[in-house]
Amino acid sequence: MADSEAVDRLHPVEEIQTRLSRHSSHGAAMRREGALNQLSNTVRTMSNQDAESRYRTEEADNRVQLSGRSPCESLHDATGKKIISWEPNDKENPYNWSTKRKLFINISGMLTVTNSTMGSSLPSMAIPYMTQEWGVTSSTQKVLPISTYLIGYVFGPLLWGPLSEHIGRRNLTAVSLSLFTLWTLGCALSPNWPAFLIFRFLCGTFGSAPIAIVTGQLADIYEDPVARGRASRSKWHSLTLVDLVSFYFAMTVSGPLLAPIVSGFCSTTIGWRWSFWVALIYAGATLIPVLFFLPETYGPVLLTRRARKLRKLDPTARVYAAFELEEKDIKQVITKVLTRPIRMILTETIVTATCLYLALVYAIFYISFAAFPIVFQNLYGLSPGVTGLLFLPIFGGVIIALGTFFAWENFLRKSQERNRPWTKKEEYRRVPLAAIGGPIFAASLFWLGFLAKTEINYAIPSLAGIGFGIGFQLIFIGMLNYLTDAYEIFAASANAAASSARSFLAVVLPLATTPMFMQLGISGALGLLGGLSLLLSTIPFIFLWKGERIRAGSAFCIALKEKKLEMKRRAEEEMEKRNDATAAGSDSQEEKEVV
């Protein structure tokens, strides 16, 4: 009413201008809303197409019929192409490989991951010596040896994760590890500071490949071929896939904790360059088995090779794998494959929230490589080598976290056998571990911050590392396994999104470490980090509370759930048909024998 009276008092020309302005604003708002709806519909369509394409290939690979016909029947009818698939108990199917072969893949994967993560923190205790050699005095510059490596961690997984779902795992692993070894040699021989930073960036880019690929390799050889994403029992010591992934997470932590010990003792005795010579020796040792013995594990790629071999033996044969017949032009790769992790970060609430929390925890982990020298060298006067040894309590916490995880898995398994109602909820399988780890992680930061005083022996604040390791490991096990469960066949892309996001914050925050500690002091800086981590530790509790509703509103989760249920139903129907055919054949044979 007041607005109407105000307009009535305006000059006629002013009145027209006011009404046109309001109409224009309303129209702009409507256009923005329309654009957002169009973007949302586009993303949802791409998600549905992603899920449809991948599950159709999965069905074809595992001989699941699509509505009574081949999933590529139109191609078969039009061109006469025959689609091959895995036979029952096929020895070339990675799920049926021997225990020894799977064990080798496990060990090589863990070694390459350690190789990569050790490189991230390798210069931490060597920085004072290399900056002295090259005359670098800026506190911001001194953080760059770690930050430039982590910049590579930001961009690398966005490439390696989706590509491993597109062209396979083995060749990407071999090429990336070979180049990582070459760039590590470059770090050892660097003539100046800029060259060293460039080699560090290249090391991070190619060293990030195992972070994105290894979990996919484990899923390739241990997952159930129909119900991907579920932890199936493996032959190797009766461990589940989730058990093995948890060992993988432990290895991602052990590498950065081992590196400061190497650089701390090398720098003070035989020179900082020997830190990288040691890393080069390790990289070369892990490269040899990868180049000569690591097999391809990605099922669709293996079927494609089988089809090509058959066509080579018989040029007239029109035999193809379903994966070969997927659209693979450059436009499809760029718009769907490589953008998948970015779409997940921007549109998937689960991925966004998980990335935010893991990014902060991961950044604090790398802040510790600058914070420990401030606390234990500047405050307590310890040597770089001894300061490096004080990272060992964190590793002890990681071991305790693994024990906690196995205890939880045992409790969960028994509860599932008893059909407890809470075990039916997706979030209650993994997220409770992160809910436990979050407050422990925050408490460890408060412990270190408020007990690091000259009148208190350095061993007391160093014990905060135990809680730090427990919390860090439980948070990562819980949240990343939840991502794997939620996004199943696109778990590599979801994990790549999480890896890139956390690496981005791990690049930015450490740049502020020295100024933050100078302005706030040790207790103030660690208290701030502890408060932030405590605030974000509410995210797992929100997932436990509203996770089902969040997944119900997810374009990816809806599409994956629909396609998975549809595929499961078809798989059951196909199994019944095979059993009926087998029974009919047996009856026919018996009749012939009677006659």
XYZ file of C-alpha atoms in Angstrom, residues 40-510:
471
model
C 20.411 -28.062 -13.057
C 18.532 -29.982 -15.764
C 21.698 -30.178 -17.891
C 23.727 -31.547 -14.982
C 20.989 -34.058 -14.121
C 20.825 -35.190 -17.762
C 24.604 -35.651 -17.903
C 24.481 -37.624 -14.639
C 21.790 -39.917 -16.013
C 23.724 -40.407 -19.246
C 26.915 -41.116 -17.282
C 25.217 -43.769 -15.168
C 23.319 -45.246 -18.127
C 26.458 -45.541 -20.274
C 28.637 -47.078 -17.559
C 26.036 -49.584 -16.353
C 25.192 -50.666 -19.894
C 28.861 -51.524 -20.377
C 28.889 -53.274 -17.000
C 25.858 -55.322 -17.993
C 27.379 -56.303 -21.326
C 30.709 -57.235 -19.724
C 28.973 -59.554 -17.278
C 26.465 -61.092 -19.700
C 23.440 -59.417 -18.163
C 20.670 -59.164 -20.751
C 18.901 -55.845 -21.248
C 15.136 -56.414 -21.426
C 15.676 -59.756 -23.117
C 18.234 -58.470 -25.617
C 21.847 -57.410 -25.817
C 22.510 -53.881 -24.535
C 24.094 -53.197 -27.927
C 21.542 -55.146 -29.933
C 20.808 -52.236 -32.264
C 24.500 -52.222 -33.266
C 24.414 -56.017 -33.573
C 21.407 -55.945 -35.849
C 22.621 -53.056 -38.000
C 26.251 -54.056 -38.454
C 26.470 -57.706 -37.420
C 28.860 -56.990 -34.550
C 29.096 -59.575 -31.791
C 29.516 -58.310 -28.212
C 31.806 -60.451 -26.038
C 31.575 -60.655 -22.249
C 33.111 -62.470 -19.297
C 32.275 -66.135 -19.108
C 31.299 -67.632 -15.714
C 34.501 -68.273 -13.705
C 36.538 -66.652 -16.491
C 40.199 -66.840 -15.429
C 41.008 -63.566 -17.199
C 38.364 -61.713 -15.202
C 40.247 -59.746 -12.482
C 37.730 -60.900 -9.863
C 38.898 -64.487 -10.472
C 42.638 -63.865 -10.388
C 44.816 -65.837 -8.000
C 45.517 -64.730 -4.448
C 49.221 -64.209 -5.231
C 48.475 -61.970 -8.194
C 46.056 -59.869 -6.169
C 48.559 -59.649 -3.333
C 51.207 -58.345 -5.757
C 48.814 -55.664 -7.028
C 48.047 -54.685 -3.438
C 51.695 -54.385 -2.459
C 52.738 -52.505 -5.613
C 49.820 -50.109 -5.147
C 50.779 -49.398 -1.536
C 54.421 -48.833 -2.520
C 53.556 -46.391 -5.302
C 51.230 -44.471 -2.984
C 53.976 -44.239 -0.349
C 56.325 -43.080 -3.095
C 53.936 -40.285 -3.982
C 52.980 -39.129 -0.502
C 56.556 -39.256 0.792
C 57.486 -36.758 -1.901
C 54.933 -34.249 -0.642
C 56.717 -33.503 2.639
C 60.255 -34.533 1.664
C 61.778 -31.004 1.757
C 60.207 -30.105 5.117
C 63.391 -30.429 7.232
C 65.714 -29.544 4.338
C 64.204 -26.138 3.547
C 66.575 -24.097 5.798
C 69.613 -25.636 4.064
C 68.424 -25.242 0.472
C 67.217 -21.655 1.053
C 70.582 -20.840 2.604
C 72.383 -22.228 -0.465
C 70.267 -20.167 -2.848
C 69.912 -17.042 -0.691
C 66.117 -17.257 -0.224
C 64.972 -15.217 2.792
C 61.215 -14.676 2.319
C 59.038 -16.665 4.735
C 56.437 -17.134 1.978
C 59.070 -18.498 -0.405
C 60.177 -21.040 2.187
C 56.755 -22.723 2.075
C 56.833 -23.152 -1.717
C 58.770 -26.475 -1.885
C 55.745 -28.192 -0.337
C 53.051 -25.905 -1.771
C 54.189 -26.250 -5.402
C 54.104 -30.033 -5.034
C 50.542 -29.817 -3.701
C 49.517 -27.552 -6.593
C 50.238 -30.580 -8.757
C 48.014 -32.566 -6.404
C 45.194 -30.113 -7.172
C 45.192 -30.602 -10.941
C 46.571 -34.123 -11.296
C 43.639 -36.119 -9.852
C 41.154 -34.227 -12.043
C 42.985 -35.806 -14.974
C 44.147 -39.180 -13.651
C 40.925 -40.261 -11.890
C 38.480 -39.893 -14.803
C 41.054 -41.079 -17.369
C 41.624 -44.270 -15.364
C 37.881 -44.931 -15.757
C 38.198 -44.250 -19.468
C 41.434 -45.873 -20.709
C 42.451 -48.164 -17.837
C 44.871 -48.159 -14.894
C 48.120 -49.858 -15.876
C 49.511 -47.546 -18.576
C 48.626 -44.406 -16.618
C 50.422 -45.792 -13.573
C 53.535 -46.718 -15.547
C 53.809 -43.419 -17.434
C 53.078 -41.199 -14.436
C 55.516 -43.057 -12.142
C 58.258 -42.971 -14.794
C 57.923 -39.213 -15.183
C 57.679 -38.761 -11.408
C 61.044 -40.539 -11.117
C 62.537 -38.274 -13.776
C 61.309 -35.099 -12.047
C 62.657 -36.345 -8.703
C 66.062 -36.603 -10.386
C 65.537 -33.014 -11.508
C 64.963 -31.929 -7.890
C 68.226 -33.579 -6.811
C 70.193 -31.818 -9.574
C 68.389 -28.449 -9.525
C 70.816 -25.585 -10.251
C 68.653 -22.839 -8.739
C 65.487 -22.076 -6.780
C 63.057 -21.497 -9.731
C 64.140 -24.738 -11.435
C 63.684 -26.626 -8.185
C 60.128 -25.287 -7.752
C 59.214 -26.252 -11.326
C 60.459 -29.808 -10.773
C 58.493 -29.938 -7.500
C 55.300 -28.950 -9.336
C 55.872 -31.636 -11.966
C 56.572 -34.201 -9.232
C 53.261 -33.345 -7.576
C 51.276 -33.503 -10.814
C 52.541 -36.943 -11.819
C 52.907 -38.166 -8.237
C 49.196 -37.599 -7.652
C 48.296 -40.394 -10.082
C 48.441 -43.263 -7.523
C 46.190 -41.265 -5.181
C 43.480 -41.327 -7.843
C 44.179 -44.753 -9.398
C 44.994 -47.241 -6.617
C 41.496 -47.317 -5.080
C 40.138 -48.065 -8.552
C 42.615 -50.932 -8.928
C 41.490 -52.423 -5.636
C 37.858 -52.168 -6.710
C 38.757 -53.825 -10.029
C 40.049 -56.999 -8.369
C 37.948 -57.255 -5.192
C 34.564 -55.746 -5.975
C 31.519 -57.820 -6.804
C 30.948 -57.417 -10.580
C 27.230 -56.692 -10.220
C 26.983 -54.702 -7.015
C 29.910 -52.336 -7.233
C 30.614 -50.263 -4.169
C 29.753 -52.967 -1.674
C 32.512 -54.545 0.369
C 32.761 -58.106 -0.854
C 34.851 -60.780 0.779
C 38.199 -61.367 -0.865
C 40.318 -64.498 -0.848
C 43.262 -62.658 0.632
C 43.078 -63.481 4.338
C 39.287 -62.947 4.236
C 39.690 -59.166 4.116
C 37.054 -56.919 2.578
C 37.709 -54.259 -0.018
C 37.083 -51.610 2.637
C 39.754 -53.259 4.835
C 42.256 -52.980 1.995
C 41.303 -49.382 1.228
C 41.899 -48.600 4.895
C 45.441 -49.967 4.607
C 45.803 -47.749 1.557
C 44.767 -44.702 3.609
C 47.334 -45.643 6.247
C 50.025 -45.707 3.576
C 48.996 -42.250 2.372
C 49.765 -40.986 5.892
C 52.952 -42.976 6.480
C 54.746 -41.444 3.481
C 54.546 -37.804 4.626
C 55.517 -38.848 8.172
C 58.580 -40.802 7.004
C 59.888 -38.027 4.744
C 60.780 -35.462 7.479
C 62.936 -38.095 9.189
C 64.842 -38.723 5.933
C 65.345 -35.037 5.136
C 66.099 -34.155 8.772
C 69.031 -36.532 9.095
C 70.284 -36.218 5.479
C 70.370 -32.422 5.577
C 72.457 -32.234 8.737
C 74.969 -34.910 7.676
C 75.418 -35.594 3.936
C 73.525 -32.643 2.438
C 69.922 -31.749 1.581
C 70.210 -33.070 -1.999
C 70.592 -36.573 -0.612
C 66.972 -36.360 0.566
C 66.001 -36.476 -3.107
C 68.632 -39.065 -4.012
C 67.067 -41.358 -1.390
C 63.621 -40.637 -2.850
C 64.982 -41.352 -6.344
C 66.369 -44.732 -5.245
C 62.987 -45.645 -3.765
C 61.125 -44.412 -6.861
C 63.370 -46.499 -9.113
C 62.870 -49.579 -6.966
C 59.071 -49.242 -7.150
C 59.118 -48.424 -10.874
C 60.698 -51.740 -11.920
C 57.824 -54.040 -10.827
C 55.264 -51.580 -12.195
C 56.870 -51.483 -15.649
C 57.472 -55.223 -15.984
C 54.887 -57.018 -13.844
C 51.866 -54.827 -13.020
C 48.867 -56.064 -15.048
C 45.935 -54.058 -16.324
C 43.033 -54.509 -13.883
C 40.215 -52.557 -15.539
C 37.695 -55.111 -16.818
C 36.363 -53.169 -19.841
C 39.904 -52.570 -21.127
C 40.772 -56.272 -20.718
C 37.679 -57.289 -22.690
C 38.620 -54.781 -25.375
C 42.056 -56.385 -25.673
C 40.448 -59.817 -25.932
C 38.191 -58.618 -28.738
C 41.116 -57.060 -30.638
C 43.099 -60.280 -30.284
C 40.197 -62.287 -31.710
C 39.875 -59.874 -34.622
C 43.609 -60.154 -35.287
C 43.424 -63.956 -35.358
C 40.409 -63.836 -37.642
C 40.154 -60.610 -39.695
C 36.638 -61.550 -40.775
C 35.379 -61.763 -37.184
C 33.246 -58.823 -36.067
C 33.851 -59.277 -32.355
C 33.823 -56.266 -30.043
C 33.700 -55.387 -26.353
C 30.882 -53.109 -25.234
C 33.503 -50.632 -24.007
C 34.826 -50.234 -27.562
C 31.405 -49.207 -28.803
C 30.987 -46.400 -26.280
C 31.247 -42.860 -27.608
C 34.847 -41.718 -27.055
C 35.298 -38.598 -29.166
C 37.232 -35.677 -27.697
C 34.045 -33.697 -27.030
C 32.601 -36.537 -24.960
C 35.857 -36.941 -23.014
C 36.042 -33.229 -22.165
C 32.360 -32.558 -21.450
C 31.573 -35.742 -19.513
C 34.673 -37.584 -18.367
C 37.079 -34.814 -17.360
C 34.358 -32.514 -15.996
C 32.802 -35.229 -13.823
C 34.812 -34.441 -10.641
C 34.140 -30.700 -11.052
C 30.419 -31.310 -11.550
C 30.425 -33.415 -8.411
C 32.086 -30.689 -6.333
C 29.710 -27.981 -7.589
C 26.410 -29.868 -7.583
C 26.655 -32.784 -5.134
C 26.064 -31.779 -1.506
C 27.747 -34.926 -0.186
C 30.886 -34.306 -2.252
C 30.937 -30.570 -1.456
C 30.632 -31.044 2.309
C 33.090 -33.947 2.350
C 35.607 -31.991 0.301
C 35.318 -28.985 2.623
C 35.950 -31.041 5.755
C 38.744 -33.177 4.305
C 40.358 -30.074 2.802
C 40.664 -28.426 6.214
C 41.953 -31.584 7.923
C 44.424 -32.225 5.101
C 45.627 -28.613 5.130
C 46.217 -28.794 8.892
C 48.193 -31.998 8.323
C 50.540 -30.138 5.965
C 50.615 -27.081 8.207
C 52.142 -29.399 10.820
C 55.282 -29.750 8.684
C 55.889 -26.029 9.170
C 54.429 -25.901 12.692
C 56.574 -28.665 14.207
C 59.869 -26.828 13.503
C 58.336 -23.672 15.029
C 57.279 -25.567 18.149
C 60.102 -28.049 18.659
C 63.081 -26.310 17.036
C 62.407 -22.640 17.798
C 60.750 -23.173 21.189
C 62.562 -26.252 22.507
C 65.799 -26.017 20.493
C 65.699 -29.564 19.092
C 67.655 -30.580 15.974
C 65.917 -31.164 12.602
C 66.528 -34.921 12.867
C 64.963 -35.209 16.322
C 62.077 -32.952 15.251
C 61.464 -35.334 12.360
C 61.278 -38.251 14.798
C 58.474 -36.458 16.674
C 56.172 -37.206 13.734
C 56.251 -40.875 14.784
C 53.499 -40.460 17.448
C 51.193 -39.456 14.568
C 51.987 -42.757 12.861
C 51.283 -44.533 16.162
C 47.867 -42.862 16.176
C 47.264 -44.116 12.640
C 47.942 -47.694 13.781
C 45.506 -47.272 16.695
C 42.923 -45.906 14.249
C 43.309 -49.013 12.088
C 42.623 -51.172 15.155
C 39.542 -49.049 15.865
C 38.399 -49.482 12.285
C 38.717 -53.289 12.391
C 36.846 -53.395 15.722
C 34.065 -51.310 14.165
C 33.938 -53.523 11.071
C 33.614 -56.608 13.278
C 30.822 -54.987 15.288
C 29.070 -53.870 12.095
C 29.315 -57.337 10.555
C 27.820 -59.002 13.614
C 25.042 -56.409 13.744
C 24.254 -57.031 10.064
C 24.076 -60.775 10.714
C 21.546 -60.043 13.469
C 19.553 -57.791 11.111
C 19.777 -54.744 13.353
C 17.632 -51.947 11.809
C 20.360 -49.298 11.993
C 22.646 -51.347 9.723
C 20.204 -50.797 6.837
C 21.071 -47.090 6.747
C 23.923 -46.269 4.368
C 25.414 -43.579 6.605
C 25.710 -45.844 9.648
C 28.202 -48.144 7.942
C 31.097 -45.671 7.513
C 30.291 -42.202 8.858
C 30.411 -43.072 12.620
C 34.185 -43.478 12.299
C 34.495 -39.876 11.088
C 32.108 -38.732 13.813
C 34.458 -40.257 16.404
C 37.634 -38.993 14.752
C 36.574 -35.357 14.340
C 36.493 -34.315 18.025
C 39.685 -36.329 18.724
C 41.488 -34.491 15.922
C 40.388 -31.079 17.251
C 41.356 -32.026 20.816
C 44.873 -32.965 19.679
C 45.381 -29.463 18.266
C 44.254 -27.871 21.535
C 46.581 -30.236 23.414
C 49.633 -29.286 21.348
C 48.783 -25.580 21.395
C 48.236 -25.168 25.125
C 50.903 -27.579 26.437
C 53.793 -26.424 24.229
C 55.618 -24.332 26.850
C 59.269 -24.232 27.868
C 58.401 -25.258 31.433
C 56.728 -28.439 30.112
C 58.936 -31.210 28.707
C 58.667 -31.470 24.906
C 57.556 -35.116 25.176
C 54.191 -34.049 26.652
C 53.006 -31.861 23.735
C 54.518 -34.342 21.247
C 52.057 -36.974 22.506
C 49.297 -34.885 20.914
C 50.447 -36.581 17.710
C 48.732 -39.792 18.816
C 45.318 -38.134 18.909
C 46.181 -36.269 15.703
C 46.900 -39.554 13.896
C 43.802 -41.274 15.294
C 41.499 -38.437 14.295
C 43.068 -37.860 10.891
C 42.880 -41.519 9.914
C 39.324 -42.102 11.174
C 38.049 -38.984 9.405
C 39.566 -40.056 6.093
C 38.510 -43.713 6.388
C 34.946 -42.760 7.275
C 34.394 -39.959 4.769
C 36.170 -41.416 1.732
C 34.588 -44.852 2.185
C 31.227 -43.080 2.432
C 31.962 -41.375 -0.896
C 32.876 -44.757 -2.405
C 29.623 -46.306 -1.158
C 27.507 -43.373 -2.336
C 28.984 -43.028 -5.846
C 29.974 -46.630 -6.576
C 31.134 -46.942 -10.216
C 32.184 -43.277 -10.186
C 34.068 -43.560 -6.898
C 37.364 -42.702 -8.609
C 35.899 -39.415 -9.845
C 34.396 -38.625 -6.425
C 37.723 -39.359 -4.751
C 39.536 -37.286 -7.380
C 37.226 -34.371 -6.555
C 37.990 -34.771 -2.848
C 41.726 -35.065 -3.518
C 41.861 -31.914 -5.641
C 39.789 -29.875 -3.197
C 41.824 -30.823 -0.142
C 45.096 -30.290 -1.988
C 43.973 -26.790 -3.008
C 43.446 -25.758 0.619
C 46.675 -27.516 1.585
C 48.446 -25.198 -0.879
C 46.849 -22.006 0.415
C 46.768 -22.403 4.207
C 50.436 -23.359 4.765
